[in-house]
XYZ file of C-alpha atoms in Angstrom:
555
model
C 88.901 45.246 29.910
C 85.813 46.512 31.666
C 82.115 46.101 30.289
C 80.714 48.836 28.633
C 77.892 50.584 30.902
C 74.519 48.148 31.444
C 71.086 49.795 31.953
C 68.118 47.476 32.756
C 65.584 46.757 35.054
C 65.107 43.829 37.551
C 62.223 42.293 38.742
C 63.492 40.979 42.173
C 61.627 39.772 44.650
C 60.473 42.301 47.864
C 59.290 41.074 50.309
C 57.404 43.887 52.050
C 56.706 43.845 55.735
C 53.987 47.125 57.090
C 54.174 48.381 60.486
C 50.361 49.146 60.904
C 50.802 49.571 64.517
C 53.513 51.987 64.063
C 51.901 53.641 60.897
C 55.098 53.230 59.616
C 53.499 52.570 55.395
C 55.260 53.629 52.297
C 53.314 56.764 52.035
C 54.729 58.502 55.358
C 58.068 57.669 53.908
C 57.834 58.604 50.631
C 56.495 62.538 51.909
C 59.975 63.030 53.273
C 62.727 63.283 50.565
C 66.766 63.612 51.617
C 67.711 66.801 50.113
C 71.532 67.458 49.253
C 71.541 69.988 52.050
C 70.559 67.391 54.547
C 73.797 65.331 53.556
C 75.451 68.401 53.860
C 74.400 68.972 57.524
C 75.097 65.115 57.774
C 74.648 64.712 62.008
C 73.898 68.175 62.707
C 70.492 67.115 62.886
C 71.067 64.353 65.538
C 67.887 62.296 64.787
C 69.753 61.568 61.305
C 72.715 59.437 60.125
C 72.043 60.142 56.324
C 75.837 58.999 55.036
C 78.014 56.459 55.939
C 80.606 58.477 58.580
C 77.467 60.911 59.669
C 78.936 63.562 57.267
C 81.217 64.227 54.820
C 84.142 65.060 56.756
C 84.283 61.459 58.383
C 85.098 62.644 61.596
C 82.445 60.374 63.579
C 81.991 62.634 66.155
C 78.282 63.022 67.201
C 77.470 66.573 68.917
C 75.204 64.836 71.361
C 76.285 65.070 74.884
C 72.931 63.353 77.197
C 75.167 60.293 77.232
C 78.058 61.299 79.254
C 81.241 59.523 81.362
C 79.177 59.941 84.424
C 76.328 57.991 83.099
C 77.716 55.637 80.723
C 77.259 52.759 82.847
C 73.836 53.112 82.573
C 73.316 51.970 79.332
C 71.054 49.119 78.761
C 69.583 47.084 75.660
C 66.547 48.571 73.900
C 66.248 46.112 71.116
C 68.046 43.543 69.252
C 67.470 43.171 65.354
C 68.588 39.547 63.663
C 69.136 39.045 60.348
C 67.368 35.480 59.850
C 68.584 34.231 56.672
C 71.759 36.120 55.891
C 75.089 34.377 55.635
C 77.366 34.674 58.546
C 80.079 35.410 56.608
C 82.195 38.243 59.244
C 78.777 39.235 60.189
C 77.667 42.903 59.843
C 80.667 45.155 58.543
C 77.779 48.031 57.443
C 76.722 51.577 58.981
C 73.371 51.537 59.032
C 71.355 55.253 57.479
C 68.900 56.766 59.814
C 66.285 58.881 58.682
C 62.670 60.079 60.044
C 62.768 57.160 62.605
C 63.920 54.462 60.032
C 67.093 52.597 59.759
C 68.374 51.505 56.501
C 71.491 48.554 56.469
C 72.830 46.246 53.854
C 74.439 42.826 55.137
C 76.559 40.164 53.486
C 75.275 38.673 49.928
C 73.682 42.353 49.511
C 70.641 41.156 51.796
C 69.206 45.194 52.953
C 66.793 45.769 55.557
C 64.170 48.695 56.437
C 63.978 48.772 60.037
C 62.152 50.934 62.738
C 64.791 52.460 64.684
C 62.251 52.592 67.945
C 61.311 48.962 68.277
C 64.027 46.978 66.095
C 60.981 45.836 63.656
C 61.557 45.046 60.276
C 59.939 47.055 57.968
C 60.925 45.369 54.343
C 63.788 43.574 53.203
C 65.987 43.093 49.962
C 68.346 40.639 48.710
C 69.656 40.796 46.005
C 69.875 37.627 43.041
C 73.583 37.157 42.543
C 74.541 34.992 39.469
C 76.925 31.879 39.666
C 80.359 32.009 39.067
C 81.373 34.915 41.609
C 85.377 35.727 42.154
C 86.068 38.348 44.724
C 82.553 38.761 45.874
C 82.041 35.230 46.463
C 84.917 35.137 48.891
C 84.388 38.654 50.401
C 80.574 38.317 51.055
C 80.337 41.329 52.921
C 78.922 45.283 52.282
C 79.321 48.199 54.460
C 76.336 50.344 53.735
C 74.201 52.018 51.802
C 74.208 56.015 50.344
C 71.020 58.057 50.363
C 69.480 60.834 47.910
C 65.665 61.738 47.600
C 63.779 58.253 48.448
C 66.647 56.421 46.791
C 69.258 53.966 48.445
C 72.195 52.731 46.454
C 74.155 49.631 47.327
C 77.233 48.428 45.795
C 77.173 44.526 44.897
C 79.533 41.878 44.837
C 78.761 41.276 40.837
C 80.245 44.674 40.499
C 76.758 46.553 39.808
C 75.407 49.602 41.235
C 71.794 49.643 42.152
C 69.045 52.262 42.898
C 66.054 50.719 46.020
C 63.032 52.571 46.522
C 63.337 53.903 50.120
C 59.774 53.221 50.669
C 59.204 49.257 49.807
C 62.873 48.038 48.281
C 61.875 47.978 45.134
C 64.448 48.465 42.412
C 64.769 51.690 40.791
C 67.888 51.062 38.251
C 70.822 49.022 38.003
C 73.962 49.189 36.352
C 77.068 47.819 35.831
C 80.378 49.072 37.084
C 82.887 46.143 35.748
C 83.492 42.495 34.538
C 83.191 40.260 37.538
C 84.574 37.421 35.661
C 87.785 39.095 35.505
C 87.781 39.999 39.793
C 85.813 42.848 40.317
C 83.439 43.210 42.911
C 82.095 46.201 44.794
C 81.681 46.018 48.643
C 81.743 49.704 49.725
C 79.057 52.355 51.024
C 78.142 54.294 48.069
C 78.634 58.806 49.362
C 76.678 60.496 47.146
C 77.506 64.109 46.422
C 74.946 66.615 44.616
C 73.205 64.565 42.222
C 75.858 61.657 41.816
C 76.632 58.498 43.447
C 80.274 57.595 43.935
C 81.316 54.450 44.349
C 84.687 52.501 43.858
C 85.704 48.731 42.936
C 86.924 45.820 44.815
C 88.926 43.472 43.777
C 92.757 44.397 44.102
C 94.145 41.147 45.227
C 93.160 39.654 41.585
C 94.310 40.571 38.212
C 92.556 43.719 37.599
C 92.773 47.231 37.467
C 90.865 49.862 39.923
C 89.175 52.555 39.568
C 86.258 55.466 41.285
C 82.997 56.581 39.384
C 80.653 58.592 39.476
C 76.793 58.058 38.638
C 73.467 60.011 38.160
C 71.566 59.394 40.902
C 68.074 59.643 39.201
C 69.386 57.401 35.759
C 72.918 55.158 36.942
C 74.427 56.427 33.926
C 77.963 56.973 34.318
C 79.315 60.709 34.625
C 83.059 60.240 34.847
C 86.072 57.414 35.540
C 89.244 58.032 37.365
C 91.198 55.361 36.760
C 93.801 54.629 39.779
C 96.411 52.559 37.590
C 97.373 55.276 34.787
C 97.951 54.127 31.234
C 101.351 54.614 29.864
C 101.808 58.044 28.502
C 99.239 59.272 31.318
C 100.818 61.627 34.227
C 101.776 58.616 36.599
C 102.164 55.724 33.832
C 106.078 55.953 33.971
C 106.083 54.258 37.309
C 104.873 50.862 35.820
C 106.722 49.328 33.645
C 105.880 50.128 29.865
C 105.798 46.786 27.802
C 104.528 43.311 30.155
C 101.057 44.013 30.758
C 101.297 45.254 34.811
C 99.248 48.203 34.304
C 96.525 46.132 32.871
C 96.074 44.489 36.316
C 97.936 46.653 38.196
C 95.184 46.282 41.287
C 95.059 49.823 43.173
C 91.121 48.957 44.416
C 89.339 51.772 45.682
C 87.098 49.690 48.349
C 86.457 52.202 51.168
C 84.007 55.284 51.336
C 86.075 58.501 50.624
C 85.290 62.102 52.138
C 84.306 65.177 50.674
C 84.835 68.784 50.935
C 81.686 70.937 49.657
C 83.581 73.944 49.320
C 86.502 72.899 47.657
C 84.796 70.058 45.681
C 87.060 67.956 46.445
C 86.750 64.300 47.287
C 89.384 62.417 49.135
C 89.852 58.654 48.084
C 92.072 56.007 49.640
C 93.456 53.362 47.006
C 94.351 49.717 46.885
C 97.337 47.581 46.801
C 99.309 46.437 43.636
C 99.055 43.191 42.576
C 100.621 40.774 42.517
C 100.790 42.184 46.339
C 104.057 40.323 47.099
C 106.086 40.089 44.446
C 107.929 42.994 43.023
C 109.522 41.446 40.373
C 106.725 42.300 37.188
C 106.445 46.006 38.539
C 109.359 47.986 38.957
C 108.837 51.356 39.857
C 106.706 53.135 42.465
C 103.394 51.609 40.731
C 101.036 55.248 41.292
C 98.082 55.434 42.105
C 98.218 52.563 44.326
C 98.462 52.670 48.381
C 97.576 56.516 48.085
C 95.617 58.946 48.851
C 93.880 60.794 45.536
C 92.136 63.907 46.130
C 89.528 64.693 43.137
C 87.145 67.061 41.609
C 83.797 65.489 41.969
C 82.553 66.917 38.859
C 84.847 66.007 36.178
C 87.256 63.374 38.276
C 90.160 65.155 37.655
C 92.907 64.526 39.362
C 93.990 67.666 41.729
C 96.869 66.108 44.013
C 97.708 62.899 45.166
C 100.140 61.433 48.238
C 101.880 57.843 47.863
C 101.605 56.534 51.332
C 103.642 53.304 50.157
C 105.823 53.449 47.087
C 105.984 49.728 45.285
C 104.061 48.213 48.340
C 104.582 44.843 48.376
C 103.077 43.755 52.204
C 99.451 44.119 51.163
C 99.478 47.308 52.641
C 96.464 49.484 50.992
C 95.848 52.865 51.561
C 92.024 52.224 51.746
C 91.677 54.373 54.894
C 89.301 56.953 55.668
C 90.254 60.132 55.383
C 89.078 62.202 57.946
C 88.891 66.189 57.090
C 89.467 69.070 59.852
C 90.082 72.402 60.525
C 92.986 72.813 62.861
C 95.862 74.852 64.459
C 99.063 73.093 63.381
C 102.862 74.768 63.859
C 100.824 77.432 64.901
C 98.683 78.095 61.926
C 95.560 77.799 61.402
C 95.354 74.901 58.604
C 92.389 72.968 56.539
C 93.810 69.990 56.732
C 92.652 65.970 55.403
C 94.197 63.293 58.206
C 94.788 59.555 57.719
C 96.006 56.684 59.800
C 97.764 54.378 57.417
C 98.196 50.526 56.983
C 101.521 51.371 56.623
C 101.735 52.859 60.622
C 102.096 55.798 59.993
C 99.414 59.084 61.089
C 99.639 61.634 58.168
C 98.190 65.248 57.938
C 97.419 67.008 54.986
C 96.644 70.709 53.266
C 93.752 69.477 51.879
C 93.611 72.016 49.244
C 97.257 71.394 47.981
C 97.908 67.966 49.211
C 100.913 69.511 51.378
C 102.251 66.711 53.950
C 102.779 68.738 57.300
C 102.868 65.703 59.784
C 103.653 62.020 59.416
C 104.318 60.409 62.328
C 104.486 56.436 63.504
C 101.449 55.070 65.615
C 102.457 51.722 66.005
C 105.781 49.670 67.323
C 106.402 48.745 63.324
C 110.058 47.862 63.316
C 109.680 48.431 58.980
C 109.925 52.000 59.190
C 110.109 54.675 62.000
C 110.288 57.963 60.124
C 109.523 59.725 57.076
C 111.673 61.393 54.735
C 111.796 64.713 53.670
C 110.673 63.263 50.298
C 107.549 61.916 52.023
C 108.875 58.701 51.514
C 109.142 55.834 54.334
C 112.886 55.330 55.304
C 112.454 51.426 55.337
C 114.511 49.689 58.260
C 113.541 46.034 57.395
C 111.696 44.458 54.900
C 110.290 41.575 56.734
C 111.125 39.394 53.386
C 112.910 36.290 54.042
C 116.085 36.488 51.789
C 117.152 33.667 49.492
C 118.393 31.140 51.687
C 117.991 32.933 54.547
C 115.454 31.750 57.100
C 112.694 32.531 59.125
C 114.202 33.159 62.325
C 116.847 35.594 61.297
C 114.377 37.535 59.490
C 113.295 41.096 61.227
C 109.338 40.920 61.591
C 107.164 43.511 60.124
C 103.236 44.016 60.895
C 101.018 41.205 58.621
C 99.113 42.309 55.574
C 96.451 43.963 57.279
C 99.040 46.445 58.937
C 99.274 48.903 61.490
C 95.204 49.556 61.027
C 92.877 48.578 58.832
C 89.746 49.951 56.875
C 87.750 49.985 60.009
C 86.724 53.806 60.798
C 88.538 56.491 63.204
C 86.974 59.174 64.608
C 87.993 62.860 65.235
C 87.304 64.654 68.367
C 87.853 68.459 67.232
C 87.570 69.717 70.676
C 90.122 67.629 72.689
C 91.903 67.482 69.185
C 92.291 63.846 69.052
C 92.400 61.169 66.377
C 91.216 57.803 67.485
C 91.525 54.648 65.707
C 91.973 50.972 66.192
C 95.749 50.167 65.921
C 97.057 46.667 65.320
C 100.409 45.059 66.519
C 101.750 41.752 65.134
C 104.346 40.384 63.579
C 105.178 38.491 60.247
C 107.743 37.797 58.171
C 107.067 37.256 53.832
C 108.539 34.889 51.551
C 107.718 35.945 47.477
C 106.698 33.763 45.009
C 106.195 33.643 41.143
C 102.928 33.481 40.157
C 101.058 33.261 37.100
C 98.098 35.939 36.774
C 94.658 33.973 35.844
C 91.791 35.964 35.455
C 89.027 35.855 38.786
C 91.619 34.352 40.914
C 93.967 35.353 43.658
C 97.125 36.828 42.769
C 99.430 37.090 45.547
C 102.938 36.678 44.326
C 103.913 34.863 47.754
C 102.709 34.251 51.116
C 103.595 35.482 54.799
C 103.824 33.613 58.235
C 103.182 35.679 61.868
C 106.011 34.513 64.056
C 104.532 36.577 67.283
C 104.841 34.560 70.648
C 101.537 33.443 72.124
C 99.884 36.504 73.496
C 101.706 38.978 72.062
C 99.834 39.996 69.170
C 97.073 42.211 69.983
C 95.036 45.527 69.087
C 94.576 49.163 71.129
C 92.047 52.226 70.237
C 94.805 54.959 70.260
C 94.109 58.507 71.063
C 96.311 61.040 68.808
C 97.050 64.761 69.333
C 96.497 65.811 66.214
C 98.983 69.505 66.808
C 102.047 67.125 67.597
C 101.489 63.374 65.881
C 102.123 61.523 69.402
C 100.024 58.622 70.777
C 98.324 60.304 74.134
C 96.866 56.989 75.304
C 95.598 53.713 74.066
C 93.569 51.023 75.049
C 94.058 47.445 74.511
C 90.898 45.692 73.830
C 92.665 42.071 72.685
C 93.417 39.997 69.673
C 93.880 42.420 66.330
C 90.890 44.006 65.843
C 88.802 45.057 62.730
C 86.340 46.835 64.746
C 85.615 50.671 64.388
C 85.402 53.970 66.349
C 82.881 56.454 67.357
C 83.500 59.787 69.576
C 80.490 61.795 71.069
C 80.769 65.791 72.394
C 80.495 64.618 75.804
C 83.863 62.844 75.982
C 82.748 59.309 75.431
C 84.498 56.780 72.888
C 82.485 53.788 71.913
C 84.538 50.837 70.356
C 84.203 47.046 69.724
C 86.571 44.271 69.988
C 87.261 41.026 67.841
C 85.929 39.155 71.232
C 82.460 41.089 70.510
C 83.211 43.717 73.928
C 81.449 47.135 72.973
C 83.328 49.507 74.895
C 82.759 52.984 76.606
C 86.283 54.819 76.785
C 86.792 58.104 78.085
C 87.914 60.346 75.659
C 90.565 62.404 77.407
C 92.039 59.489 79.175
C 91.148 55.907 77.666
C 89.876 55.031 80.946
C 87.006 52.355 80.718
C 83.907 53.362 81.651
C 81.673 50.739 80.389
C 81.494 47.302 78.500
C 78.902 44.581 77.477
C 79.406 41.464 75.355
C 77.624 41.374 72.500
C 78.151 37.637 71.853
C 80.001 37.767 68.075
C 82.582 39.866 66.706
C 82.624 43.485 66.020
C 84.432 43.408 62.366
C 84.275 46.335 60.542
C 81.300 48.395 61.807
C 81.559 51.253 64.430
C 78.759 52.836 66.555
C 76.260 54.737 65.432
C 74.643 57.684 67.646
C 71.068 59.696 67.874
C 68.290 61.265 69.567
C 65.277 60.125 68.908
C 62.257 60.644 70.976
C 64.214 63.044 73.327
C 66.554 60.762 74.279
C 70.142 59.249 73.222
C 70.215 55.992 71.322
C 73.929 53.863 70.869
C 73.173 51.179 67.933
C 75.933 48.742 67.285
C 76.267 45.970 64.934
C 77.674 42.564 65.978
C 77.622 39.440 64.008
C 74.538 39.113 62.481
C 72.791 41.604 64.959
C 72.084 44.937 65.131
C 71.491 46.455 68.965
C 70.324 49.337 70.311
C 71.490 50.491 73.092
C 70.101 53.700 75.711
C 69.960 55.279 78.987
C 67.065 54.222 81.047
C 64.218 57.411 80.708
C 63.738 58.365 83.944
């Protein structure tokens, strides 16, 4: 069902703004190439960002320390970047790339943006010509970042292609084409490139179509390998579809969110997608692999090494496109290499990330579905949340709504005080299924839920876990459910937004507050970014259609 690989150029239009004051020109750009290693190093080198958690491990923890809980307060506005002409859409969900002084960040509509992180200035800009007729992409307008290799950046778009920009001007380099987006596909995420490839992963798993995670060459866009995340029948996997109605060929299982890696394993650690249709069961009997998982993979070939099912047969909408966060830690007292992931489902997992051994799962939210695991590693289900035939609302149990117990937004992992933060959600819905018809490019739900929370009652906290024993050590509530993401910093500071647009200064042991500005839109998606430039500490944070930088004051 998917197009056959596309190679061809584009002339798009540039337009191309210098910074002759700065002497900020294509040619001082184009001297400085991002090696593999320097990916590798990620934020070790704190006047870069060069993937889209600061490294491969995902852990969003920034080893600067001049911005502290003592002096927190203190931080004031630098600069303010607008995007003038971008759709609104949820507003910035991307983390912008930082490299020799310049930040790199896609918006919605695959707009991109060269800016100078000292001043805010733009440098040159991109958008991209998207044809008529989009299906996912046109309602999901958003992308959340770019990767990096050489003086390349590669941006996913929402007609499914994968694209090469010069670093330098925004040119296009190459462009090809990852799927059909006539049939639902899209691609929203931030491409992590690894060696010479690019991987990326489709969007699209509330339609009819079937997911999957590719590789590219980085120099060329050709395509080096497929792992396909709804297996055929016959394929390890394929016996938990059923064999004979067509499920698997739109089985869903999306892989939308940027994935980890592990340089010396090879391994790279994917979160997947809903089935589809997400609600109804009915058409898919079975445990429906390798959706609402984790898949860990060899990032040369694509193989499949292990794999975890964080949701067998979902049917809330309940994806496991988290971000997996990789560690080294002392669990049950061993010392373990472990890959960690706060589910949709609400529940915090730990992994041997070699072997894809579970050694912890434990609940993070109030979810009334399910408060344990089993010792199959499956959820011991308390309460659907499904309204039964001619039952009714009311006497239904509620269950969290289809974006869960957290979302894709990112966590952070503070290896020294050993805690996992992320932004939790608690609410309360109840589903009714349906029977629906798939249709090719259009939603395919298979029902529809209602939230049946009192006034008030809904809301989201940044939670703090101990990582040795799976318990919540604090949390704090920052309002309505939240998309918004987390970033931790060596000195014990937590930076997170809020739905309300509050970018917030927690302290890391403790969750007290320690500082907070309005930013004057929403925080959805996007979490802080941190580095020194200049000698000093920068905090940049995007918010609606603004990007702001944030430091100390220098004397």
């Amino acid at each position: 069902m998917l197009l056959k690989q596309t190679m061809k150029r584009r002339s798009l239009t540039v337009f191309l703004f210098a910074l002759t004051s700065l002497g900020l020109g294509a040619q001082d750009l184009k001297q400085r190439e991002v090696t593999c290693r320097v990916l590798r190093d990620g934020s070790k080198n704190t006047s870069r960002w060069p993937t889209y958690s600061g490294d491969y491990s995902s852990r969003r923890h920034s080893p600067l320390k001049e911005i502290t809980p003592e002096n927190v307060s203190g931080l004031a506005v630098q600069w303010t970047f607008e995007a003038t002409g971008m759709s609104r859409g949820r507003g910035f969900e991307a983390t912008p790339l930082l490299v020799d002084g310049v930040l790199f960040i896609t918006g919605t509509n695959n707009w991109a943006w060269a800016i100078d992180a000292r001043t805010g200035k733009q440098i040159w800009q991109y958008k991209r010509q998207l044809p008529t007729g989009l299906t996912y992409g046109g309602g999901n307008i958003v992308n959340r970042g770019f990767g990096m290799l050489g003086n390349s950046l590669f941006m996913a778009t929402l007609d499914a292609h994968l694209i090469a920009l010069d670093r330098n001007n925004g040119s296009v380099l190459w462009d090809t084409t990852l799927a059909d987006f006539k049939l639902g596909h899209a691609a929203t995420l931030a491409p992590l490139v690894v060696k010479d490839r690019v991987i990326v992963g489709n969007s699209g798993g509330d339609m009819p179509t079937s997911g999957f995670i590719d590789a590219y060459d980085a120099k060329t866009g050709k395509r080096l390998w497929r792992f396909n995340t709804i297996p055929q029948p016959g394929e390890p996997g394929g016996d938990t579809w059923p064999p004979a109605n067509g499920a698997v060929q739109r089985g869903g299982g999306a892989a939308w969110v940027t994935g980890s890696y592990d340089p010396d394993l090879n391994l790279l650690y994917w979160g997947t997608g809903n089935p589809v249709p997400d609600y109804d069961i009915g058409d898919r009997k079975g445990d429906n692999l390798y959706t609402a998982s984790i898949v860990a993979l060899d990032a040369d070939t694509g193989k499949l090494k292990w794999h975890f099912q964080f949701t067998p047969q979902d049917n809330h909408d309940w994806d496991g496109n988290q971000i997996p966060v990789i560690a080294d830690i002392t669990l049950q007292g061993r010392e373990r290499k472990v890959v960690m992931v706060a589910s949709r489902n609400g529940f915090f997992y730990i992994f041997d990330r070699a072997k894809g051994e579970l050694l912890l799962a434990k609940p993070f939210t109030s979810t009334k579905w399910a408060r344990e695991i089993g010792p199959d590693g499956r959820p011991v289900v308390l309460n659907t949340g499904f309204v039964p035939p001619g039952g009714s609302e009311a006497t239904t149990t509620c269950v969290p709504d289809n974006y869960g117990g957290a979302n894709f937004s990112p966590p952070s992992y503070d290896p020294e005080r050993k805690l996992f933060f992320v932004m939790s959600r608690e609410t309360c819905a109840v589903y009714t299924q349906q029977r629906q018809e798939p249709q090719p490019g259009r939603l395919y739900m298979g029902g529809v839920l209602k939230r049946v929370s009192a006034p008030g009652t809904e809301f989201s906290a940044v939670r703090a876990i101990d990582v040795t024993t799976g318990q919540v050590r604090w949390e704090y509530k920052v309002g309505v459910p939240s998309m918004a993401g987390v970033t931790s910093t060596a000195s014990g500071v937590v930076f997170a937004g809020s739905q309300e647009g509050e970018f917030n200064a927690l302290e890391a042991s403790t969750g007290k507050k320690l500082w907070s500005t309005n930013t004057g839109a929403n925080i959805y998606g996007a979490a802080a970014t941190t580095y020194m430039l200049d000698g000093h500490q920068w905090v940049l944070i995007p918010s609606g259609l603004k990007l702001i930088a944030f430091a100390l004051p220098k004397n």
